[in-house]
CSV table of C-alpha atoms in Angstrom, one decimal:
chain,number,residue,atom,x,y,z
A,102,UNK,CA,62.1,95.9,91.7
A,103,UNK,CA,65.8,95.5,92.5
A,104,UNK,CA,66.8,95.0,96.1
A,105,UNK,CA,69.9,94.0,98.1
A,106,UNK,CA,69.2,91.0,100.3
A,107,UNK,CA,71.2,89.3,103.1
A,108,UNK,CA,71.0,85.6,102.4
A,109,UNK,CA,73.3,84.2,105.1
A,110,UNK,CA,74.9,85.7,108.2
A,111,UNK,CA,78.4,85.5,106.6
A,112,UNK,CA,79.2,89.2,106.5
A,113,UNK,CA,78.8,91.7,103.7
A,114,UNK,CA,79.7,89.2,100.9
A,115,UNK,CA,76.4,87.5,101.6
A,116,UNK,CA,74.6,90.6,100.4
A,117,UNK,CA,73.3,90.0,96.8
A,118,UNK,CA,71.1,91.8,94.3
A,119,UNK,CA,67.7,90.2,93.8
A,120,UNK,CA,64.3,90.9,92.3
A,121,UNK,CA,61.4,91.2,94.6
A,122,UNK,CA,57.9,92.6,94.5
A,123,UNK,CA,57.4,96.3,95.0
A,124,UNK,CA,55.5,97.4,98.1
A,125,UNK,CA,51.8,98.1,97.6
A,126,UNK,CA,50.4,101.5,98.5
A,127,UNK,CA,47.9,101.6,101.4
A,128,UNK,CA,46.2,104.2,103.5
A,129,UNK,CA,49.0,104.4,106.1
A,130,UNK,CA,52.1,104.6,104.1
A,131,UNK,CA,54.0,106.8,101.6
A,132,UNK,CA,55.5,105.0,98.5
A,133,UNK,CA,58.9,106.5,97.7
A,134,UNK,CA,61.1,105.9,94.6
A,135,UNK,CA,64.5,105.5,96.2
A,136,UNK,CA,67.3,107.6,94.6
A,137,UNK,CA,69.9,106.9,97.4
A,138,UNK,CA,70.1,104.8,100.5
A,139,UNK,CA,72.4,105.3,103.5
A,140,UNK,CA,74.8,102.7,104.7
A,141,UNK,CA,75.6,102.4,108.4
A,142,UNK,CA,77.4,100.3,111.0
A,143,UNK,CA,74.2,98.5,112.1
A,144,UNK,CA,73.8,97.3,108.5
A,145,UNK,CA,77.3,95.6,108.8
A,146,UNK,CA,76.4,94.0,112.1
A,147,UNK,CA,73.1,92.8,110.6
A,148,UNK,CA,75.0,90.9,107.9
A,149,UNK,CA,77.0,89.2,110.6
A,150,UNK,CA,74.1,88.4,112.9
A,151,UNK,CA,75.7,90.6,115.6
A,152,UNK,CA,73.1,93.4,115.9
A,153,UNK,CA,70.7,93.4,118.8
A,154,UNK,CA,67.8,93.0,116.4
A,155,UNK,CA,68.0,89.8,114.4
A,156,UNK,CA,65.6,89.5,111.4
A,157,UNK,CA,64.8,86.2,109.9
A,158,UNK,CA,66.7,85.3,106.7
A,159,UNK,CA,66.6,86.4,104.0
A,160,UNK,CA,66.1,90.2,104.6
A,161,UNK,CA,66.7,93.5,103.0
A,162,UNK,CA,69.0,95.8,105.1
A,163,UNK,CA,69.2,99.5,105.3
A,164,UNK,CA,67.4,102.1,107.4
A,165,UNK,CA,67.4,105.5,105.6
A,166,UNK,CA,66.6,106.7,102.1
A,167,UNK,CA,66.2,109.8,100.0
A,168,UNK,CA,63.8,109.9,97.0
A,169,UNK,CA,60.7,111.0,95.3
A,170,UNK,CA,57.1,110.4,96.5
A,171,UNK,CA,55.2,108.1,94.2
A,172,UNK,CA,51.9,108.1,96.2
A,173,UNK,CA,50.7,109.3,99.6
A,174,UNK,CA,47.6,108.9,101.7
A,175,UNK,CA,45.1,111.9,101.7
A,176,UNK,CA,45.8,114.1,104.5
A,177,UNK,CA,49.4,112.9,105.1
A,178,UNK,CA,50.9,116.3,103.9
A,179,UNK,CA,52.8,114.7,101.1
A,180,UNK,CA,52.1,114.6,97.4
A,181,UNK,CA,53.5,112.7,94.3
A,182,UNK,CA,56.8,114.4,93.2
A,183,UNK,CA,57.9,115.6,96.7
A,184,UNK,CA,61.5,115.2,97.5
A,185,UNK,CA,61.8,113.4,100.8
A,186,UNK,CA,64.1,111.6,103.2
A,187,UNK,CA,62.8,108.8,105.5
A,188,UNK,CA,63.5,106.1,108.0
A,189,UNK,CA,62.4,102.5,107.3
A,190,UNK,CA,63.6,101.4,110.7
A,191,UNK,CA,66.2,98.6,111.0
A,192,UNK,CA,65.8,97.2,107.5
A,193,UNK,CA,64.2,97.5,104.1
A,194,UNK,CA,65.9,100.6,102.7
A,195,UNK,CA,68.2,99.0,100.2
A,196,UNK,CA,65.5,98.7,97.5
A,197,UNK,CA,64.2,100.6,94.5
A,198,UNK,CA,60.8,101.5,96.2
A,199,UNK,CA,60.0,101.7,99.9
A,200,UNK,CA,56.9,102.2,101.9
A,201,UNK,CA,57.3,104.8,104.7
A,202,UNK,CA,55.1,105.9,107.6
A,203,UNK,CA,54.3,109.6,107.3
A,204,UNK,CA,55.8,110.2,110.8
A,205,UNK,CA,59.2,109.0,109.7
A,206,UNK,CA,59.1,110.9,106.4
A,207,UNK,CA,60.3,114.5,105.9
A,208,UNK,CA,60.5,117.0,103.0
A,209,UNK,CA,64.1,117.3,101.8
A,210,UNK,CA,65.0,121.0,101.2
A,211,UNK,CA,66.2,121.9,97.7
A,212,UNK,CA,69.5,123.0,99.2
A,213,UNK,CA,70.5,119.3,99.9
A,214,UNK,CA,71.3,116.7,97.2
A,215,UNK,CA,69.6,113.4,97.2
A,216,UNK,CA,72.9,111.7,98.1
A,217,UNK,CA,73.5,114.0,101.1
A,218,UNK,CA,69.8,113.6,102.0
A,219,UNK,CA,70.4,109.8,102.4
A,220,UNK,CA,73.3,110.6,104.8
A,221,UNK,CA,71.3,112.9,106.9
A,222,UNK,CA,68.7,111.3,109.2
A,223,UNK,CA,70.4,108.5,111.0
A,224,UNK,CA,73.6,110.4,111.8
A,225,UNK,CA,72.3,113.9,112.4
A,226,UNK,CA,69.2,113.0,114.5
A,227,UNK,CA,71.4,110.6,116.5
A,228,UNK,CA,74.0,113.3,117.3
A,229,UNK,CA,71.2,115.9,117.9
A,230,UNK,CA,69.6,113.5,120.5
A,231,UNK,CA,73.0,112.9,121.9
A,232,UNK,CA,74.1,116.4,122.4
A,233,UNK,CA,70.8,118.1,123.2
A,234,UNK,CA,68.8,115.6,125.2
A,235,UNK,CA,71.5,113.3,126.7
A,236,UNK,CA,74.7,115.5,126.8
A,237,UNK,CA,72.9,118.8,127.6
A,238,UNK,CA,75.5,120.6,125.6
A,239,UNK,CA,75.9,124.2,126.9
A,240,UNK,CA,76.9,127.4,125.1
A,241,UNK,CA,80.7,127.8,125.1
A,242,UNK,CA,81.5,124.2,125.9
A,243,UNK,CA,83.9,121.9,124.2
A,244,UNK,CA,83.2,118.6,122.4
A,245,UNK,CA,85.7,115.8,121.8
A,246,UNK,CA,84.7,113.5,119.0
A,247,UNK,CA,86.1,110.0,118.7
A,248,UNK,CA,86.0,108.4,115.2
A,249,UNK,CA,85.6,111.9,113.9
A,250,UNK,CA,86.0,111.1,110.2
A,251,UNK,CA,83.1,108.5,110.3
A,252,UNK,CA,79.4,109.2,109.8
A,253,UNK,CA,78.5,109.9,113.4
A,254,UNK,CA,81.8,111.8,113.8
A,255,UNK,CA,81.3,114.2,110.9
A,256,UNK,CA,77.7,114.9,112.0
A,257,UNK,CA,79.0,115.8,115.5
A,258,UNK,CA,81.8,118.1,114.1
A,259,UNK,CA,79.4,120.0,111.9
A,260,UNK,CA,76.4,120.1,114.1
A,261,UNK,CA,77.9,120.8,117.6
A,262,UNK,CA,78.9,124.5,116.8
A,263,UNK,CA,75.2,125.2,115.9
A,264,UNK,CA,74.1,123.8,119.3
A,265,UNK,CA,76.5,126.0,121.3
A,266,UNK,CA,79.9,124.3,121.2
A,267,UNK,CA,82.8,126.8,121.2
A,268,UNK,CA,85.4,124.1,120.3
A,269,UNK,CA,85.3,120.7,118.5
A,270,UNK,CA,88.3,118.4,118.9
A,271,UNK,CA,88.5,115.6,116.3
A,272,UNK,CA,90.3,112.3,117.0
A,273,UNK,CA,91.5,110.7,113.7
A,274,UNK,CA,93.8,107.9,112.6
A,275,UNK,CA,95.5,109.3,109.5
A,276,UNK,CA,96.5,112.6,107.8
A,277,UNK,CA,93.8,112.0,105.1
A,278,UNK,CA,91.1,112.0,107.7
A,279,UNK,CA,92.7,114.9,109.5
A,280,UNK,CA,92.5,117.0,106.3
A,281,UNK,CA,88.9,115.9,105.9
A,282,UNK,CA,87.7,117.0,109.4
A,283,UNK,CA,89.5,120.2,109.1
A,284,UNK,CA,87.6,120.9,106.0
A,285,UNK,CA,84.4,120.4,107.9
A,286,UNK,CA,85.4,123.0,110.5
A,287,UNK,CA,86.9,121.0,113.3
A,288,UNK,CA,88.6,123.5,115.8
A,289,UNK,CA,91.4,121.0,116.6
A,290,UNK,CA,92.5,117.7,115.2
A,291,UNK,CA,94.6,115.2,117.2
A,292,UNK,CA,96.0,111.8,116.3
A,293,UNK,CA,94.8,108.4,117.8
A,294,UNK,CA,98.5,107.7,118.7
A,295,UNK,CA,98.8,110.4,121.4
A,296,UNK,CA,95.4,112.1,121.5
A,297,UNK,CA,94.9,112.3,125.2
A,298,UNK,CA,98.1,114.2,125.8
A,299,UNK,CA,97.2,116.5,122.9
A,300,UNK,CA,93.7,117.1,124.3
A,301,UNK,CA,95.1,118.0,127.7
A,302,UNK,CA,97.6,120.3,126.1
A,303,UNK,CA,94.9,122.0,124.0
A,304,UNK,CA,92.7,122.6,127.0
A,305,UNK,CA,95.4,123.7,129.3
A,306,UNK,CA,94.9,120.6,131.4
A,307,UNK,CA,91.2,121.3,132.0
A,308,UNK,CA,89.8,118.6,129.8
A,309,UNK,CA,86.7,118.6,127.6
A,310,UNK,CA,83.0,119.1,128.6
A,311,UNK,CA,81.5,116.4,126.3
A,312,UNK,CA,83.0,113.3,124.6
A,313,UNK,CA,81.1,111.8,121.6
A,314,UNK,CA,82.2,108.2,121.5
A,315,UNK,CA,80.9,105.8,118.8
A,316,UNK,CA,84.1,103.8,119.0
A,317,UNK,CA,84.4,102.3,122.5
A,318,UNK,CA,87.2,99.8,123.0
A,319,UNK,CA,90.5,100.9,124.5
A,320,UNK,CA,89.8,104.6,124.0
A,321,UNK,CA,87.0,104.7,126.4
A,322,UNK,CA,89.1,104.8,129.6
A,323,UNK,CA,91.2,107.8,128.3
A,324,UNK,CA,88.1,109.5,127.2
A,325,UNK,CA,86.8,109.4,130.7
A,326,UNK,CA,90.1,110.7,131.9
A,327,UNK,CA,89.9,113.5,129.5
A,328,UNK,CA,86.7,114.9,130.9
A,329,UNK,CA,86.6,118.3,132.7
A,330,UNK,CA,84.9,118.6,136.1
A,331,UNK,CA,81.3,118.0,135.4
A,332,UNK,CA,82.0,116.5,131.9
A,333,UNK,CA,79.8,114.0,130.1
A,334,UNK,CA,80.8,111.0,128.0
A,335,UNK,CA,78.2,109.9,125.4
A,336,UNK,CA,78.2,106.2,124.4
A,337,UNK,CA,76.9,105.9,120.9
A,338,UNK,CA,78.2,102.5,119.8
A,339,UNK,CA,81.2,100.2,119.5
A,340,UNK,CA,82.8,100.4,116.1
A,341,UNK,CA,86.0,99.3,117.8
A,342,UNK,CA,84.1,96.1,118.5
A,343,UNK,CA,85.2,95.8,122.2
A,344,UNK,CA,82.6,97.0,124.7
A,345,UNK,CA,84.5,98.8,127.5
A,346,UNK,CA,83.7,99.1,131.2
A,347,UNK,CA,84.2,102.2,133.4
A,348,UNK,CA,85.6,102.5,136.9
A,349,UNK,CA,83.0,104.6,138.4
A,350,UNK,CA,85.4,106.2,140.9
A,351,UNK,CA,86.7,108.3,137.9
A,352,UNK,CA,83.2,109.6,137.5
A,353,UNK,CA,82.9,110.3,141.2
A,354,UNK,CA,86.1,112.2,141.5
A,355,UNK,CA,85.3,114.6,138.6
A,356,UNK,CA,81.5,114.8,139.1
A,357,UNK,CA,81.3,113.3,135.6
A,358,UNK,CA,78.6,111.2,133.9
A,359,UNK,CA,78.6,108.4,131.3
A,360,UNK,CA,75.4,108.3,129.3
A,361,UNK,CA,74.0,105.8,126.9
A,362,UNK,CA,72.6,107.2,123.6
A,363,UNK,CA,70.0,104.8,122.2
A,364,UNK,CA,68.3,107.1,119.7
A,365,UNK,CA,66.7,104.2,117.9
A,366,UNK,CA,64.7,102.9,120.8
A,367,UNK,CA,64.0,106.5,122.0
A,368,UNK,CA,62.1,107.4,118.8
A,369,UNK,CA,60.6,103.9,118.4
A,370,UNK,CA,58.7,104.4,121.7
A,371,UNK,CA,57.1,107.6,120.1
A,372,UNK,CA,57.9,108.2,116.4
A,373,UNK,CA,56.4,111.7,116.9
A,374,UNK,CA,59.7,112.6,118.6
A,375,UNK,CA,61.4,112.6,115.2
A,376,UNK,CA,59.3,115.5,113.9
A,377,UNK,CA,60.3,117.6,117.0
A,378,UNK,CA,64.0,117.0,116.2
A,379,UNK,CA,63.4,117.7,112.5
A,380,UNK,CA,61.7,121.0,113.2
A,381,UNK,CA,64.8,122.1,115.2
A,382,UNK,CA,67.2,121.1,112.4
A,383,UNK,CA,65.1,122.3,109.4
A,384,UNK,CA,65.9,126.0,109.7
A,385,UNK,CA,69.6,125.2,109.7
A,386,UNK,CA,69.3,122.9,106.7
A,387,UNK,CA,67.0,125.1,104.6
A,388,UNK,CA,69.3,128.1,105.1
A,389,UNK,CA,72.5,126.1,104.4
A,390,UNK,CA,73.8,127.2,107.7
A,391,UNK,CA,74.3,123.6,108.5
A,392,UNK,CA,76.1,121.9,105.6
A,393,UNK,CA,75.7,118.2,105.2
A,394,UNK,CA,79.0,116.8,103.7
A,395,UNK,CA,78.6,114.9,100.5
A,396,UNK,CA,79.0,111.3,101.3
A,397,UNK,CA,81.2,108.5,99.7
A,398,UNK,CA,79.1,107.2,96.9
A,399,UNK,CA,78.8,103.6,95.7
A,400,UNK,CA,76.7,102.1,92.9
A,401,UNK,CA,73.7,100.1,94.2
A,402,UNK,CA,75.2,96.8,93.2
A,403,UNK,CA,78.4,97.6,95.2
A,404,UNK,CA,76.6,97.5,98.6
A,405,UNK,CA,78.8,94.6,99.8
A,406,UNK,CA,81.9,96.6,99.0
A,407,UNK,CA,80.5,99.6,100.8
A,408,UNK,CA,80.0,97.5,103.9
A,409,UNK,CA,83.5,96.0,103.6
A,410,UNK,CA,85.1,99.4,103.3
A,411,UNK,CA,83.0,100.5,106.4
A,412,UNK,CA,84.3,97.4,108.3
A,413,UNK,CA,87.9,98.0,107.5
A,414,UNK,CA,87.7,101.9,108.0
A,415,UNK,CA,88.6,102.7,104.4
A,416,UNK,CA,86.0,105.5,104.0
A,417,UNK,CA,85.6,109.0,105.3
A,418,UNK,CA,82.2,110.3,106.2
A,419,UNK,CA,78.9,108.7,105.4
A,420,UNK,CA,78.6,105.9,102.7
A,421,UNK,CA,75.6,106.0,100.4
A,422,UNK,CA,74.3,103.7,97.7
A,423,UNK,CA,73.0,105.5,94.5
A,424,UNK,CA,70.1,104.0,92.6
A,425,UNK,CA,69.1,106.7,90.2
């Protein structure tokens, strides 16, 4: 079968198409014919040797897929022909066939396309964990989203209102991205050039209740300064590449909190936690109340280009590789 493989830690250009053996069905895994595979920031870091998990070379990257079940163990709850989405973990998803554990595999509602399905799990379950379990988002609260036009950002903009948020404020770097997040329902959109002043004006000087921050870098300090009394800043990653520090007196003075959001390690401790999240999201997905934005699509062979566009912030929303 075809797969994309990292052959050297030289960045996305070291990602090349290869032929490898298909996985073999066993009594503990579901074989899935992959129709689409998600592309995420950890994939980019993996090609550069900068991710906390460092697989031995060569390796197949990618962590999420959408496809059709080819075979499934008896009693797994799945049958050949089922439309599913699934998590492979840190790698292995950029291939024509994958083997998935039943606990990380979920039926994809007919209301969602395969391409959107491949854009679903990583971002939406991360944001669900961030807002519900870490940020304790309350009804009527406001959410500020850094990097709002990216995969995590668009998930936060679209999911937060269903979790109780009364206002979502998107921080973006261009008018193209501003139009995009407005189309997703952002209550307010502010520019990266003077976003803090705009946020304070929008909130009448009060600040925001929750900040979703997958960017880090030099925005972090002003994000903390933008918190309302009792506000929470959620640290989801560092796409800005610089890892910031926080002066804890700012947290003290506003009874504020800075919280890490390590969704991957949380569910790795107990994969059954994923099904609990999925049960909470499924009614929204099946009814189309929660609309998953169609991602930016790339042919499978253009995986390197997809990662390069991600690195240079040339895409909006989630990026997905199409195989079929």
